[in-house]
């Protein structure tokens, strides 16, 4: 991941968080992985759900994969893998889910990525969400340089 300082973006509402997910959906490509970090209730699943629905181009039931661990979606040009690793206790369990292969060919959205251990893809983009008043603070680091540049251009950073 990039050693540059994280971008800090304030998302003032759930709607703005959804808008960011929709914006991001149009710019992701097969092989992109987003590591979604934050406490329970920080907005990880809400962001992922908005992104998935936008990429699919239709309203779809997008349940949290907390108990199934992984949900996959056919987005036409690629698959989307949405994983919630909260219930895993060891990185070896990630291998059993097939995530390592998906990192190369699909768009992967990973909640609780600390459970990946050393299996986290080196080029993944880290999105750290935290509650701030009625909104969310989003810290963005790593990922493709062109995607980070687009975020900087379209989503003004703040302190």
Coordinates of N, CA and C in Angstrom, one line a residue:
X1 N 0.8 -1.2 0.0 CA 0.0 0.0 0.0 C 0.9 1.2 0.0
X2 N 0.3 2.3 -0.5 CA 1.0 3.6 -0.6 C 1.4 4.1 0.8
X3 N 2.6 4.7 0.9 CA 3.0 5.3 2.1 C 2.5 6.8 2.3
X4 N 1.8 7.3 1.3 CA 1.3 8.6 1.4 C 0.3 8.7 2.5
X5 N 0.1 9.9 3.0 CA -0.8 10.1 4.1 C -2.2 9.8 3.6
X6 N -3.1 9.2 4.5 CA -4.5 8.9 4.1 C -5.2 10.2 3.7
X7 N -6.1 10.1 2.8 CA -7.1 11.2 2.5 C -8.2 11.1 3.5
X8 N -8.6 12.3 4.0 CA -9.6 12.4 5.0 C -10.8 13.1 4.4
X9 N -11.9 12.4 4.4 CA -13.2 12.9 3.8 C -14.3 12.8 4.8
X10 N -15.1 13.9 4.9 CA -16.2 13.8 5.8 C -17.5 13.6 5.0
X11 N -18.2 12.5 5.3 CA -19.4 12.2 4.6 C -20.5 12.5 5.6
X12 N -21.3 13.6 5.3 CA -22.2 14.2 6.3 C -23.4 13.4 6.6
X13 N -23.8 12.4 5.9 CA -25.0 11.6 6.1 C -24.9 10.2 5.5
X14 N -25.9 9.4 5.8 CA -26.0 8.1 5.2 C -26.1 8.2 3.7
X15 N -26.8 9.2 3.2 CA -27.0 9.4 1.8 C -25.7 9.8 1.1
X16 N -24.9 10.6 1.8 CA -23.6 10.9 1.2 C -22.7 9.7 1.2
X17 N -22.7 8.9 2.2 CA -22.0 7.6 2.2 C -22.4 6.7 1.1
X18 N -23.7 6.6 0.9 CA -24.2 5.8 -0.3 C -23.7 6.4 -1.6
X19 N -23.7 7.8 -1.7 CA -23.3 8.4 -2.9 C -21.8 8.1 -3.2
X20 N -21.0 8.1 -2.2 CA -19.6 7.7 -2.3 C -19.5 6.3 -2.8
X21 N -20.3 5.4 -2.3 CA -20.2 4.0 -2.7 C -20.6 3.9 -4.2
X22 N -21.7 4.6 -4.6 CA -22.1 4.6 -6.0 C -21.0 5.2 -6.9
X23 N -20.4 6.3 -6.5 CA -19.3 6.9 -7.3 C -18.2 5.9 -7.4
X24 N -17.8 5.2 -6.4 CA -16.7 4.3 -6.4 C -17.0 3.1 -7.3
X25 N -18.3 2.6 -7.3 CA -18.7 1.5 -8.1 C -18.3 1.6 -9.5
X26 N -18.5 2.8 -10.1 CA -18.2 3.1 -11.5 C -16.7 3.1 -11.8
X27 N -15.9 3.1 -10.8 CA -14.4 3.3 -11.1 C -13.6 2.0 -10.7
X28 N -14.3 1.0 -10.1 CA -13.6 -0.2 -9.8 C -13.5 -1.1 -10.9
X29 N -12.5 -2.0 -10.9 CA -12.3 -3.0 -12.0 C -11.9 -4.3 -11.4
X30 N -12.0 -5.4 -12.2 CA -11.6 -6.7 -11.7 C -10.2 -6.6 -11.1
X31 N -10.0 -7.2 -10.0 CA -8.7 -7.2 -9.3 C -8.6 -6.2 -8.2
X32 N -9.5 -5.3 -8.2 CA -9.5 -4.2 -7.1 C -10.1 -4.8 -5.8
X33 N -9.4 -4.6 -4.7 CA -9.9 -5.0 -3.4 C -10.0 -3.8 -2.5
X34 N -11.1 -3.7 -1.8 CA -11.4 -2.6 -0.8 C -11.4 -3.3 0.6
X35 N -10.5 -2.8 1.5 CA -10.5 -3.3 2.8 C -11.3 -2.3 3.7
X36 N -12.4 -2.7 4.1 CA -13.4 -1.8 4.9 C -13.2 -2.0 6.4
X37 N -12.7 -1.0 7.0 CA -12.4 -1.0 8.4 C -13.3 -0.1 9.2
X38 N -13.5 -0.4 10.4 CA -14.3 0.4 11.3 C -15.1 -0.4 12.3
X39 N -15.5 0.3 13.4 CA -16.2 -0.4 14.5 C -17.6 -0.9 13.9
X40 N -18.2 -1.8 14.7 CA -19.6 -2.2 14.4 C -20.5 -0.9 14.3
X41 N -21.2 -0.8 13.2 CA -22.1 0.4 13.1 C -21.4 1.6 12.4
X42 N -20.2 1.4 12.0 CA -19.5 2.6 11.3 C -19.9 2.9 9.9
X43 N -20.6 1.9 9.3 CA -21.1 2.1 7.9 C -20.4 1.3 6.8
X44 N -19.7 0.3 7.2 CA -19.0 -0.6 6.3 C -20.0 -1.3 5.3
X45 N -21.0 -2.0 5.9 CA -22.0 -2.7 5.1 C -22.8 -1.7 4.3
X46 N -23.2 -0.6 4.8 CA -24.0 0.4 4.1 C -23.2 0.9 2.9
X47 N -21.9 1.1 3.0 CA -21.1 1.6 1.9 C -21.0 0.4 0.9
X48 N -20.8 -0.8 1.3 CA -20.6 -1.9 0.4 C -22.0 -2.2 -0.3
X49 N -23.1 -2.1 0.4 CA -24.4 -2.3 -0.2 C -24.7 -1.3 -1.3
X50 N -24.4 -0.1 -1.1 CA -24.6 1.0 -2.1 C -23.7 0.8 -3.3
X51 N -22.5 0.4 -3.1 CA -21.5 0.1 -4.1 C -22.0 -1.1 -5.0
X52 N -22.4 -2.1 -4.3 CA -22.9 -3.3 -5.1 C -24.1 -3.0 -5.9
X53 N -25.1 -2.4 -5.3 CA -26.3 -2.1 -6.0 C -26.0 -1.2 -7.2
X54 N -25.2 -0.2 -7.1 CA -24.8 0.7 -8.2 C -24.1 -0.1 -9.3
X55 N -23.2 -1.0 -8.9 CA -22.4 -1.7 -9.9 C -23.4 -2.7 -10.7
X56 N -24.3 -3.3 -9.9 CA -25.3 -4.2 -10.6 C -26.3 -3.5 -11.5
X57 N -26.5 -2.2 -11.2 CA -27.4 -1.4 -12.0 C -28.9 -1.7 -11.7
X58 N -29.2 -2.3 -10.5 CA -30.5 -2.6 -10.2 C -30.6 -2.7 -8.6
X59 N -31.9 -2.6 -8.2 CA -32.1 -2.8 -6.7 C -32.0 -4.3 -6.5
X60 N -31.2 -4.6 -5.6 CA -30.9 -6.0 -5.3 C -30.9 -6.2 -3.8
X61 N -31.4 -7.3 -3.3 CA -31.2 -7.6 -1.9 C -29.7 -7.9 -1.6
X62 N -29.1 -7.0 -0.8 CA -27.7 -7.2 -0.5 C -27.5 -7.4 1.0
X63 N -27.7 -8.6 1.5 CA -27.6 -8.8 2.9 C -26.1 -8.7 3.4
X64 N -26.0 -8.5 4.7 CA -24.7 -8.5 5.3 C -24.2 -9.9 5.3
X65 N -23.0 -10.2 4.9 CA -22.5 -11.6 4.9 C -21.9 -12.0 6.2
X66 N -22.4 -11.4 7.3 CA -21.9 -11.7 8.7 C -21.9 -13.2 8.9
X67 N -23.0 -13.9 8.6 CA -23.2 -15.3 8.9 C -22.8 -16.2 7.8
X68 N -22.9 -15.8 6.5 CA -22.6 -16.6 5.4 C -21.1 -16.4 5.0
X69 N -20.4 -15.4 5.6 CA -19.0 -15.0 5.4 C -18.8 -14.4 4.1
X70 N -19.3 -14.9 3.0 CA -19.1 -14.3 1.6 C -20.4 -14.4 0.8
X71 N -20.7 -13.3 0.2 CA -21.8 -13.2 -0.8 C -21.2 -12.8 -2.1
X72 N -21.6 -13.5 -3.2 CA -21.0 -13.1 -4.5 C -22.2 -12.6 -5.4
X73 N -21.8 -11.7 -6.3 CA -22.8 -11.1 -7.2 C -22.2 -11.1 -8.6
X74 N -23.0 -11.4 -9.6 CA -22.6 -11.3 -11.0 C -22.9 -9.9 -11.5
X75 N -21.8 -9.1 -11.8 CA -22.0 -7.8 -12.2 C -21.7 -7.6 -13.7
X76 N -21.9 -8.7 -14.5 CA -21.7 -8.7 -15.9 C -20.3 -8.8 -16.3
X77 N -19.5 -7.8 -16.2 CA -18.1 -7.8 -16.6 C -17.2 -8.4 -15.5
X78 N -17.7 -8.6 -14.3 CA -16.9 -9.2 -13.3 C -17.8 -9.7 -12.2
X79 N -17.2 -10.4 -11.2 CA -18.0 -10.8 -10.0 C -17.6 -9.8 -8.9
X80 N -18.5 -9.6 -8.0 CA -18.2 -8.9 -6.8 C -18.3 -9.8 -5.6
X81 N -17.3 -9.9 -4.8 CA -17.2 -10.7 -3.6 C -17.3 -9.8 -2.4
X82 N -18.3 -10.0 -1.6 CA -18.5 -9.2 -0.4 C -18.3 -10.1 0.8
X83 N -17.2 -9.9 1.5 CA -16.9 -10.8 2.7 C -16.9 -10.1 4.0
X84 N -17.4 -10.7 5.0 CA -17.4 -10.2 6.4 C -16.6 -11.2 7.2
X85 N -15.4 -10.9 7.6 CA -14.5 -11.9 8.2 C -14.6 -11.8 9.7
X86 N -15.5 -11.1 10.3 CA -15.6 -10.9 11.7 C -15.6 -12.2 12.5
X87 N -16.2 -13.2 12.0 CA -16.3 -14.5 12.7 C -15.1 -15.4 12.5
X88 N -14.2 -15.0 11.7 CA -13.0 -15.9 11.5 C -12.0 -15.7 12.6
X89 N -11.3 -16.7 13.0 CA -10.3 -16.6 14.1 C -8.9 -16.8 13.6
X90 N -8.7 -17.2 12.4 CA -7.3 -17.5 11.9 C -7.3 -17.2 10.4
X91 N -6.2 -16.6 9.9 CA -6.1 -16.4 8.4 C -6.2 -17.6 7.5
X92 N -5.9 -18.8 8.1 CA -6.0 -20.0 7.3 C -7.5 -20.2 6.8
X93 N -8.4 -19.7 7.6 CA -9.8 -19.9 7.2 C -10.2 -19.1 5.9
X94 N -9.4 -18.1 5.7 CA -9.6 -17.2 4.4 C -9.4 -18.1 3.2
X95 N -8.4 -18.9 3.3 CA -8.0 -19.8 2.1 C -9.2 -20.7 1.8
X96 N -9.9 -21.2 2.8 CA -11.1 -22.1 2.6 C -12.2 -21.4 1.9
X97 N -12.3 -20.1 2.0 CA -13.4 -19.3 1.4 C -13.1 -19.0 -0.1
X98 N -11.9 -19.2 -0.6 CA -11.5 -18.9 -2.0 C -11.2 -17.5 -2.3
X99 N -11.0 -16.7 -1.2 CA -10.8 -15.2 -1.5 C -9.5 -15.0 -2.2
X100 N -8.5 -15.7 -2.0 CA -7.2 -15.5 -2.6 C -7.3 -15.5 -4.1
X101 N -8.0 -16.4 -4.7 CA -8.3 -16.4 -6.1 C -9.1 -15.3 -6.6
X102 N -10.1 -14.9 -5.8 CA -11.0 -13.8 -6.1 C -10.3 -12.5 -6.2
X103 N -9.2 -12.3 -5.4 CA -8.5 -11.1 -5.3 C -7.9 -10.7 -6.7
X104 N -7.6 -11.7 -7.5 CA -7.1 -11.5 -8.9 C -8.1 -11.2 -9.9
X105 N -9.3 -11.7 -9.8 CA -10.3 -11.7 -10.9 C -11.6 -10.9 -10.6
X106 N -11.8 -10.6 -9.3 CA -13.1 -10.0 -9.0 C -12.9 -8.7 -8.3
X107 N -14.0 -8.0 -8.1 CA -13.9 -6.8 -7.2 C -14.3 -7.4 -5.8
X108 N -13.4 -7.1 -4.8 CA -13.6 -7.7 -3.5 C -13.7 -6.6 -2.5
X109 N -14.8 -6.7 -1.7 CA -15.1 -5.8 -0.6 C -14.9 -6.6 0.7
X110 N -14.0 -6.3 1.5 CA -13.7 -7.1 2.7 C -13.9 -6.3 4.0
X111 N -14.9 -6.7 4.8 CA -15.1 -6.2 6.1 C -14.3 -7.0 7.1
X112 N -13.7 -6.3 8.1 CA -12.9 -6.8 9.1 C -11.6 -7.5 8.5
X113 N -10.9 -6.7 7.6 CA -9.7 -7.2 6.9 C -8.6 -7.6 7.8
X114 N -8.6 -7.2 9.0 CA -7.5 -7.6 9.9 C -7.4 -9.1 10.0
X115 N -8.5 -9.8 9.8 CA -8.5 -11.3 9.8 C -7.8 -11.9 8.7
X116 N -7.4 -11.1 7.6 CA -6.7 -11.7 6.5 C -5.2 -11.9 6.9
X117 N -4.7 -11.3 7.9 CA -3.3 -11.4 8.2 C -2.5 -11.0 7.0
X118 N -1.5 -11.8 6.6 CA -0.6 -11.5 5.5 C -1.2 -11.8 4.2
X119 N -2.4 -12.3 4.1 CA -3.1 -12.6 2.8 C -3.7 -11.3 2.2
X120 N -3.7 -10.2 2.9 CA -4.3 -9.0 2.3 C -3.5 -8.6 1.0
X121 N -4.2 -8.4 -0.1 CA -3.5 -8.0 -1.3 C -2.7 -6.7 -1.1
X122 N -1.4 -6.7 -1.6 CA -0.6 -5.5 -1.4 C -1.1 -4.2 -2.0
X123 N -1.9 -4.4 -3.1 CA -2.4 -3.2 -3.8 C -3.8 -2.8 -3.4
X124 N -4.3 -3.3 -2.3 CA -5.7 -3.1 -1.9 C -5.8 -1.6 -1.4
X125 N -7.0 -1.1 -1.5 CA -7.3 0.2 -1.0 C -8.0 0.0 0.4
X126 N -7.5 0.8 1.4 CA -8.0 0.7 2.7 C -9.0 1.9 2.9
X127 N -10.2 1.6 3.3 CA -11.2 2.6 3.7 C -11.6 2.4 5.1
X128 N -11.2 3.4 5.9 CA -11.5 3.3 7.4 C -12.6 4.3 7.7
X129 N -13.7 3.8 8.2 CA -14.9 4.6 8.5 C -15.0 4.7 10.0
X130 N -15.4 5.9 10.5 CA -15.7 6.1 11.9 C -16.8 7.1 12.0
X131 N -17.6 7.0 13.0 CA -18.7 7.8 13.3 C -18.2 9.2 13.7
X132 N -18.8 10.3 13.2 CA -18.4 11.6 13.6 C -19.7 12.4 13.6
X133 N -20.3 12.6 14.7 CA -21.6 13.3 14.8 C -22.7 12.5 14.0
X134 N -23.4 13.2 13.1 CA -24.4 12.5 12.3 C -23.8 11.8 11.1
X135 N -22.5 12.1 10.8 CA -21.9 11.6 9.6 C -20.8 10.6 9.8
X136 N -19.9 10.4 8.9 CA -18.8 9.5 8.9 C -17.6 10.1 8.5
X137 N -16.5 9.8 9.1 CA -15.2 10.2 8.7 C -14.6 9.0 7.9
X138 N -14.1 9.3 6.7 CA -13.6 8.2 5.8 C -12.1 8.6 5.6
X139 N -11.2 7.6 5.9 CA -9.8 7.7 5.7 C -9.5 6.7 4.5
X140 N -8.9 7.2 3.5 CA -8.6 6.4 2.3 C -7.1 6.3 2.1
X141 N -6.6 5.1 2.0 CA -5.1 4.9 1.8 C -4.9 3.7 0.9
X142 N -3.8 3.7 0.2 CA -3.4 2.6 -0.7 C -4.3 2.6 -1.9
X143 N -4.2 1.5 -2.6 CA -5.0 1.3 -3.9 C -4.3 1.9 -5.1
X144 N -5.0 1.9 -6.2 CA -4.4 2.4 -7.5 C -4.3 3.9 -7.4
X145 N -3.2 4.3 -8.0 CA -2.9 5.8 -8.0 C -3.9 6.6 -8.7
X146 N -4.4 6.0 -9.8 CA -5.4 6.7 -10.6 C -6.8 6.9 -9.8
X147 N -7.1 5.8 -9.1 CA -8.3 5.9 -8.3 C -8.2 6.9 -7.1
X148 N -7.0 6.9 -6.5 CA -6.8 7.9 -5.4 C -6.9 9.3 -6.0
X149 N -6.3 9.5 -7.2 CA -6.3 10.8 -7.8 C -7.8 11.2 -8.1
X150 N -8.6 10.3 -8.6 CA -10.0 10.6 -8.9 C -10.7 11.0 -7.6
X151 N -10.4 10.2 -6.5 CA -11.1 10.5 -5.2 C -10.7 12.0 -4.8
X152 N -9.4 12.3 -4.9 CA -8.9 13.6 -4.5 C -9.6 14.7 -5.3
X153 N -9.8 14.4 -6.6 CA -10.5 15.4 -7.4 C -11.9 15.6 -7.1
X154 N -12.7 14.5 -7.0 CA -14.1 14.6 -6.9 C -14.7 14.6 -5.4
X155 N -13.8 14.3 -4.5 CA -14.3 14.3 -3.1 C -13.3 15.1 -2.2
X156 N -13.5 16.4 -2.1 CA -12.5 17.2 -1.4 C -12.2 16.7 0.0
X157 N -10.9 16.6 0.2 CA -10.4 16.2 1.5 C -10.5 17.3 2.5
X158 N -10.5 16.9 3.7 CA -10.5 17.9 4.8 C -9.7 17.4 5.9
X159 N -9.5 18.3 6.9 CA -8.6 17.9 8.0 C -9.2 17.1 9.1

